Amino acid sequence: ELTTAARIGHLMQLCLAREPDPSEATALHQLFLSQKKLLETNPEATLAITGSDAKQTPNPNLAAWVITARAVMNLDEFITLE
C-alpha cells in the first residue's frame, strides 16, 4: 500500500509529468486529509462524489482522492499547453 505522500507524487507525475515541490505536496496532503475528515460524516456527498449508488458503502478515502485529483486537474499547468 502506497503512502499518501507517494500517491500525491504519483498523481502529480501522471497529471503534470513532474514531482510536486514541498509546498504543493503539503497543500495537497492537507486537502486530502481535510476532505476525508469532512466526508467521513457525510455519506451522501461521498456517494455523489464517487458516482456510487445508495446501495454501496460510502468510501470517504476514495472520495477524498477524487477531490484531490480534481484539484490537480484544475491547475492551469494541467489545462494549458505551453
mmCIF file of C-alpha atoms in Angstrom:
data_model
loop_
_atom_site.group_PDB
_atom_site.id
_atom_site.type_symbol
_atom_site.label_atom_id
_atom_site.label_comp_id
_atom_site.label_asym_id
_atom_site.label_seq_id
_atom_site.Cartn_x
_atom_site.Cartn_y
_atom_site.Cartn_z
ATOM 1 C CA GLU A 1 0.000 0.000 0.000
ATOM 2 C CA LEU A 2 1.372 3.382 -1.007
ATOM 3 C CA THR A 3 1.593 6.199 1.497
ATOM 4 C CA THR A 4 -0.399 9.383 0.984
ATOM 5 C CA ALA A 5 2.807 11.218 0.053
ATOM 6 C CA ALA A 6 3.671 8.551 -2.537
ATOM 7 C CA ARG A 7 0.166 8.737 -4.008
ATOM 8 C CA ILE A 8 0.427 12.521 -4.269
ATOM 9 C CA GLY A 9 3.753 12.139 -6.057
ATOM 10 C CA HIS A 10 2.219 9.622 -8.445
ATOM 11 C CA LEU A 11 -0.790 11.873 -9.067
ATOM 12 C CA MET A 12 1.491 14.783 -9.933
ATOM 13 C CA GLN A 13 3.608 12.588 -12.229
ATOM 14 C CA LEU A 14 0.516 11.368 -14.083
ATOM 15 C CA CYS A 15 -1.065 14.802 -14.436
ATOM 16 C CA LEU A 16 1.894 17.167 -14.723
ATOM 17 C CA ALA A 17 4.843 14.884 -15.538
ATOM 18 C CA ARG A 18 6.805 16.146 -12.533
ATOM 19 C CA GLU A 19 7.191 15.719 -8.804
ATOM 20 C CA PRO A 20 5.402 18.187 -6.532
ATOM 21 C CA ASP A 21 7.504 20.791 -4.795
ATOM 22 C CA PRO A 22 7.331 20.630 -0.975
ATOM 23 C CA SER A 23 4.676 23.348 -0.674
ATOM 24 C CA GLU A 24 2.466 21.655 -3.287
ATOM 25 C CA ALA A 25 2.855 18.282 -1.608
ATOM 26 C CA THR A 26 1.919 19.794 1.758
ATOM 27 C CA ALA A 27 -1.105 21.618 0.343
ATOM 28 C CA LEU A 28 -2.396 18.514 -1.443
ATOM 29 C CA HIS A 29 -1.822 16.372 1.642
ATOM 30 C CA GLN A 30 -3.766 18.829 3.800
ATOM 31 C CA LEU A 31 -6.551 18.993 1.193
ATOM 32 C CA PHE A 32 -6.807 15.206 1.136
ATOM 33 C CA LEU A 33 -6.913 14.897 4.925
ATOM 34 C CA SER A 34 -9.435 17.711 5.429
ATOM 35 C CA GLN A 35 -11.775 16.383 2.739
ATOM 36 C CA LYS A 36 -11.548 12.831 4.060
ATOM 37 C CA LYS A 37 -12.452 14.080 7.539
ATOM 38 C CA LEU A 38 -15.441 16.019 6.196
ATOM 39 C CA LEU A 39 -16.633 13.136 4.043
ATOM 40 C CA GLU A 40 -16.472 10.644 6.905
ATOM 41 C CA THR A 41 -19.519 12.415 8.342
ATOM 42 C CA ASN A 42 -21.356 12.902 5.036
ATOM 43 C CA PRO A 43 -22.101 9.582 3.315
ATOM 44 C CA GLU A 44 -24.462 11.171 0.779
ATOM 45 C CA ALA A 45 -21.768 13.523 -0.508
ATOM 46 C CA THR A 46 -19.267 10.674 -0.523
ATOM 47 C CA LEU A 47 -21.547 8.571 -2.710
ATOM 48 C CA ALA A 48 -22.230 11.506 -5.044
ATOM 49 C CA ILE A 49 -18.529 12.316 -5.478
ATOM 50 C CA THR A 50 -17.604 8.720 -6.246
ATOM 51 C CA GLY A 51 -20.598 8.191 -8.525
ATOM 52 C CA SER A 52 -21.847 5.338 -6.364
ATOM 53 C CA ASP A 53 -25.463 4.494 -5.695
ATOM 54 C CA ALA A 54 -27.098 4.356 -2.267
ATOM 55 C CA LYS A 55 -26.749 0.557 -2.154
ATOM 56 C CA GLN A 56 -22.971 0.809 -1.975
ATOM 57 C CA THR A 57 -20.912 1.514 1.107
ATOM 58 C CA PRO A 58 -19.592 5.100 1.151
ATOM 59 C CA ASN A 59 -15.827 5.308 0.727
ATOM 60 C CA PRO A 60 -14.594 8.657 2.088
ATOM 61 C CA ASN A 61 -10.994 7.752 1.253
ATOM 62 C CA LEU A 62 -11.828 7.311 -2.445
ATOM 63 C CA ALA A 63 -13.940 10.473 -2.498
ATOM 64 C CA ALA A 64 -11.122 12.491 -0.924
ATOM 65 C CA TRP A 65 -8.763 11.226 -3.639
ATOM 66 C CA VAL A 66 -11.287 12.240 -6.313
ATOM 67 C CA ILE A 67 -11.341 15.764 -4.882
ATOM 68 C CA THR A 68 -7.545 15.885 -4.653
ATOM 69 C CA ALA A 69 -7.151 14.692 -8.247
ATOM 70 C CA ARG A 70 -9.709 17.243 -9.427
ATOM 71 C CA ALA A 71 -7.730 19.992 -7.713
ATOM 72 C CA VAL A 72 -4.609 18.988 -9.645
ATOM 73 C CA MET A 73 -6.541 18.704 -12.915
ATOM 74 C CA ASN A 74 -7.904 22.218 -12.402
ATOM 75 C CA LEU A 75 -4.419 23.713 -12.269
ATOM 76 C CA ASP A 76 -3.527 25.982 -15.177
ATOM 77 C CA GLU A 77 -0.431 23.840 -15.647
ATOM 78 C CA PHE A 78 -2.640 20.803 -16.396
ATOM 79 C CA ILE A 79 -5.087 22.621 -18.653
ATOM 80 C CA THR A 80 -2.728 24.838 -20.672
ATOM 81 C CA LEU A 81 -0.090 23.542 -23.044
ATOM 82 C CA GLU A 82 2.858 25.887 -23.458
#
